[in-house]
């Protein structure tokens, strides 16, 4: 158990819909990262938040957005869903204890999103 | 942009066989390197990491990896695999911008 929690575990929805995925980082970790794992794209970095602020952006679609709240949990919002958005969405957290390049990311169990 | 290559997509071994999974990255500067493992139906778990110092890194469950800077490689090894090592293995690079760049993964199947 990494200490990172994600809900829900599974989500099935229809095209055009909007969903919210939730992540709680390890206790004390300030950074939260979102990754998408799909069969054709592999594991891709989406976005990072640090202490409530967006820090880095990867291959995140405009239909997707995220935020990190004062209690440090994060939500990933996916809207206007398409079949191709079906994937496993992982959240990771790290401590950023003054040495950001050497902080290890710990991953949550993921949310499996199926768009029908 | 930095990238990570894992050339072996599928590996099948018998128990007690030795394992070596290749990982090459493309980035000319300082890198931090990781191997993660994903057991069936589970989340990514850190096996080992390299930041600096001794290029031979020992991780959990008997795994080790060697950083060879001149070859831009960070191959994962285990002298004797077990059936429980059946999983998908991901090599990842962090170039200081925090985000991890992952390889495509290697699926390892160990037959008893």
mmCIF file of N, CA, C and O in Angstrom, chain A residues 67-101:
data_model
loop_
_atom_site.group_PDB
_atom_site.id
_atom_site.type_symbol
_atom_site.label_atom_id
_atom_site.label_comp_id
_atom_site.label_asym_id
_atom_site.label_seq_id
_atom_site.Cartn_x
_atom_site.Cartn_y
_atom_site.Cartn_z
ATOM 1 N N UNK A 67 -7.499 20.045 -10.391
ATOM 2 C CA UNK A 67 -7.237 21.035 -9.351
ATOM 3 C C UNK A 67 -6.781 20.320 -8.095
ATOM 4 O O UNK A 67 -7.028 19.127 -7.923
ATOM 5 N N UNK A 68 -6.110 21.077 -7.247
ATOM 6 C CA UNK A 68 -5.686 20.550 -5.952
ATOM 7 C C UNK A 68 -6.244 21.476 -4.884
ATOM 8 O O UNK A 68 -6.076 22.692 -4.951
ATOM 9 N N UNK A 69 -6.858 20.884 -3.909
ATOM 10 C CA UNK A 69 -7.579 21.645 -2.897
ATOM 11 C C UNK A 69 -6.679 21.932 -1.692
ATOM 12 O O UNK A 69 -5.611 21.350 -1.549
ATOM 13 N N UNK A 70 -7.120 22.844 -0.799
ATOM 14 C CA UNK A 70 -6.300 23.181 0.382
ATOM 15 C C UNK A 70 -5.909 21.983 1.242
ATOM 16 O O UNK A 70 -4.849 21.997 1.871
ATOM 17 N N UNK A 71 -6.744 20.942 1.261
ATOM 18 C CA UNK A 71 -6.348 19.754 2.048
ATOM 19 C C UNK A 71 -5.434 18.841 1.237
ATOM 20 O O UNK A 71 -5.106 17.738 1.675
ATOM 21 N N UNK A 72 -5.009 19.284 0.073
ATOM 22 C CA UNK A 72 -4.044 18.642 -0.835
ATOM 23 C C UNK A 72 -4.617 17.509 -1.669
ATOM 24 O O UNK A 72 -3.892 16.969 -2.518
ATOM 25 N N UNK A 73 -5.889 17.150 -1.473
ATOM 26 C CA UNK A 73 -6.424 16.149 -2.380
ATOM 27 C C UNK A 73 -6.625 16.798 -3.753
ATOM 28 O O UNK A 73 -6.708 18.029 -3.874
ATOM 29 N N UNK A 74 -6.695 15.963 -4.749
ATOM 30 C CA UNK A 74 -6.794 16.475 -6.115
ATOM 31 C C UNK A 74 -7.948 15.798 -6.844
ATOM 32 O O UNK A 74 -8.315 14.669 -6.522
ATOM 33 N N UNK A 75 -8.487 16.506 -7.806
ATOM 34 C CA UNK A 75 -9.533 15.954 -8.653
ATOM 35 C C UNK A 75 -9.167 16.175 -10.114
ATOM 36 O O UNK A 75 -8.632 17.240 -10.474
ATOM 37 N N UNK A 76 -9.422 15.156 -10.889
ATOM 38 C CA UNK A 76 -9.222 15.234 -12.342
ATOM 39 C C UNK A 76 -10.596 15.182 -12.984
ATOM 40 O O UNK A 76 -11.347 14.231 -12.765
ATOM 41 N N UNK A 77 -10.925 16.212 -13.727
ATOM 42 C CA UNK A 77 -12.222 16.294 -14.383
ATOM 43 C C UNK A 77 -12.063 15.997 -15.862
ATOM 44 O O UNK A 77 -11.243 16.619 -16.546
ATOM 45 N N UNK A 78 -12.872 15.068 -16.320
ATOM 46 C CA UNK A 78 -12.837 14.686 -17.728
ATOM 47 C C UNK A 78 -14.212 14.962 -18.309
ATOM 48 O O UNK A 78 -15.211 14.449 -17.804
ATOM 49 N N UNK A 79 -14.277 15.776 -19.361
ATOM 50 C CA UNK A 79 -15.577 16.134 -19.905
ATOM 51 C C UNK A 79 -15.668 15.774 -21.382
ATOM 52 O O UNK A 79 -14.655 15.449 -22.018
ATOM 53 N N UNK A 80 -16.890 15.830 -21.894
ATOM 54 C CA UNK A 80 -17.158 15.477 -23.297
ATOM 55 C C UNK A 80 -16.444 14.189 -23.664
ATOM 56 O O UNK A 80 -15.710 14.106 -24.650
ATOM 57 N N UNK A 81 -16.671 13.182 -22.831
ATOM 58 C CA UNK A 81 -15.899 11.947 -22.952
ATOM 59 C C UNK A 81 -16.083 11.269 -24.304
ATOM 60 O O UNK A 81 -17.177 11.263 -24.880
ATOM 61 N N UNK A 82 -14.974 10.697 -24.776
ATOM 62 C CA UNK A 82 -14.963 9.949 -26.027
ATOM 63 C C UNK A 82 -14.520 8.520 -25.729
ATOM 64 O O UNK A 82 -13.940 8.247 -24.677
ATOM 65 N N UNK A 83 -14.795 7.636 -26.691
ATOM 66 C CA UNK A 83 -14.422 6.233 -26.493
ATOM 67 C C UNK A 83 -12.931 6.104 -26.181
ATOM 68 O O UNK A 83 -12.514 5.286 -25.362
ATOM 69 N N UNK A 84 -12.132 6.916 -26.844
ATOM 70 C CA UNK A 84 -10.680 6.859 -26.682
ATOM 71 C C UNK A 84 -10.178 7.302 -25.324
ATOM 72 O O UNK A 84 -8.995 7.151 -25.027
ATOM 73 N N UNK A 85 -11.059 7.850 -24.510
ATOM 74 C CA UNK A 85 -10.651 8.256 -23.158
ATOM 75 C C UNK A 85 -10.660 7.089 -22.189
ATOM 76 O O UNK A 85 -10.206 7.223 -21.047
ATOM 77 N N UNK A 86 -11.169 5.960 -22.631
ATOM 78 C CA UNK A 86 -11.155 4.773 -21.785
ATOM 79 C C UNK A 86 -9.711 4.411 -21.456
ATOM 80 O O UNK A 86 -8.902 4.223 -22.365
ATOM 81 N N UNK A 87 -9.411 4.331 -20.203
ATOM 82 C CA UNK A 87 -8.027 4.106 -19.770
ATOM 83 C C UNK A 87 -8.000 3.932 -18.264
ATOM 84 O O UNK A 87 -9.018 4.064 -17.579
ATOM 85 N N UNK A 88 -6.799 3.650 -17.776
ATOM 86 C CA UNK A 88 -6.558 3.629 -16.344
ATOM 87 C C UNK A 88 -5.913 4.967 -15.987
ATOM 88 O O UNK A 88 -4.938 5.383 -16.627
ATOM 89 N N UNK A 89 -6.461 5.652 -15.020
ATOM 90 C CA UNK A 89 -5.927 6.963 -14.621
ATOM 91 C C UNK A 89 -5.291 6.805 -13.251
ATOM 92 O O UNK A 89 -5.946 6.454 -12.270
ATOM 93 N N UNK A 90 -4.000 7.081 -13.220
ATOM 94 C CA UNK A 90 -3.248 6.963 -11.971
ATOM 95 C C UNK A 90 -2.944 8.336 -11.404
ATOM 96 O O UNK A 90 -2.662 9.291 -12.136
ATOM 97 N N UNK A 91 -2.942 8.381 -10.096
ATOM 98 C CA UNK A 91 -2.481 9.551 -9.383
ATOM 99 C C UNK A 91 -1.208 9.132 -8.643
ATOM 100 O O UNK A 91 -1.078 7.979 -8.225
ATOM 101 N N UNK A 92 -0.272 10.037 -8.529
ATOM 102 C CA UNK A 92 0.943 9.780 -7.752
ATOM 103 C C UNK A 92 1.198 10.992 -6.879
ATOM 104 O O UNK A 92 0.728 12.099 -7.174
ATOM 105 N N UNK A 93 1.933 10.790 -5.810
ATOM 106 C CA UNK A 93 2.305 11.940 -4.984
ATOM 107 C C UNK A 93 3.773 11.850 -4.604
ATOM 108 O O UNK A 93 4.381 10.776 -4.625
ATOM 109 N N UNK A 94 4.332 12.993 -4.306
ATOM 110 C CA UNK A 94 5.721 13.043 -3.842
ATOM 111 C C UNK A 94 5.863 14.172 -2.846
ATOM 112 O O UNK A 94 5.015 15.064 -2.767
ATOM 113 N N UNK A 95 6.998 14.117 -2.103
ATOM 114 C CA UNK A 95 7.127 15.034 -0.986
ATOM 115 C C UNK A 95 7.647 16.402 -1.322
ATOM 116 O O UNK A 95 7.340 17.359 -0.635
ATOM 117 N N UNK A 96 8.485 16.500 -2.371
ATOM 118 C CA UNK A 96 9.084 17.797 -2.709
ATOM 119 C C UNK A 96 9.745 18.429 -1.501
ATOM 120 O O UNK A 96 9.572 19.604 -1.223
ATOM 121 N N UNK A 97 10.527 17.604 -0.818
ATOM 122 C CA UNK A 97 11.118 18.139 0.417
ATOM 123 C C UNK A 97 12.411 18.883 0.125
ATOM 124 O O UNK A 97 13.470 18.509 0.594
ATOM 125 N N UNK A 98 12.312 19.907 -0.714
ATOM 126 C CA UNK A 98 13.459 20.758 -0.989
ATOM 127 C C UNK A 98 14.354 20.238 -2.095
ATOM 128 O O UNK A 98 15.284 20.899 -2.499
ATOM 129 N N UNK A 99 14.114 19.019 -2.554
ATOM 130 C CA UNK A 99 14.950 18.465 -3.622
ATOM 131 C C UNK A 99 14.031 17.823 -4.647
ATOM 132 O O UNK A 99 13.952 16.621 -4.763
ATOM 133 N N UNK A 100 13.324 18.636 -5.393
ATOM 134 C CA UNK A 100 12.276 18.109 -6.274
ATOM 135 C C UNK A 100 12.754 17.087 -7.279
ATOM 136 O O UNK A 100 12.017 16.188 -7.635
ATOM 137 N N UNK A 101 13.990 17.204 -7.742
ATOM 138 C CA UNK A 101 14.419 16.271 -8.784
ATOM 139 C C UNK A 101 14.702 14.881 -8.232
ATOM 140 O O UNK A 101 14.871 13.947 -8.977
#
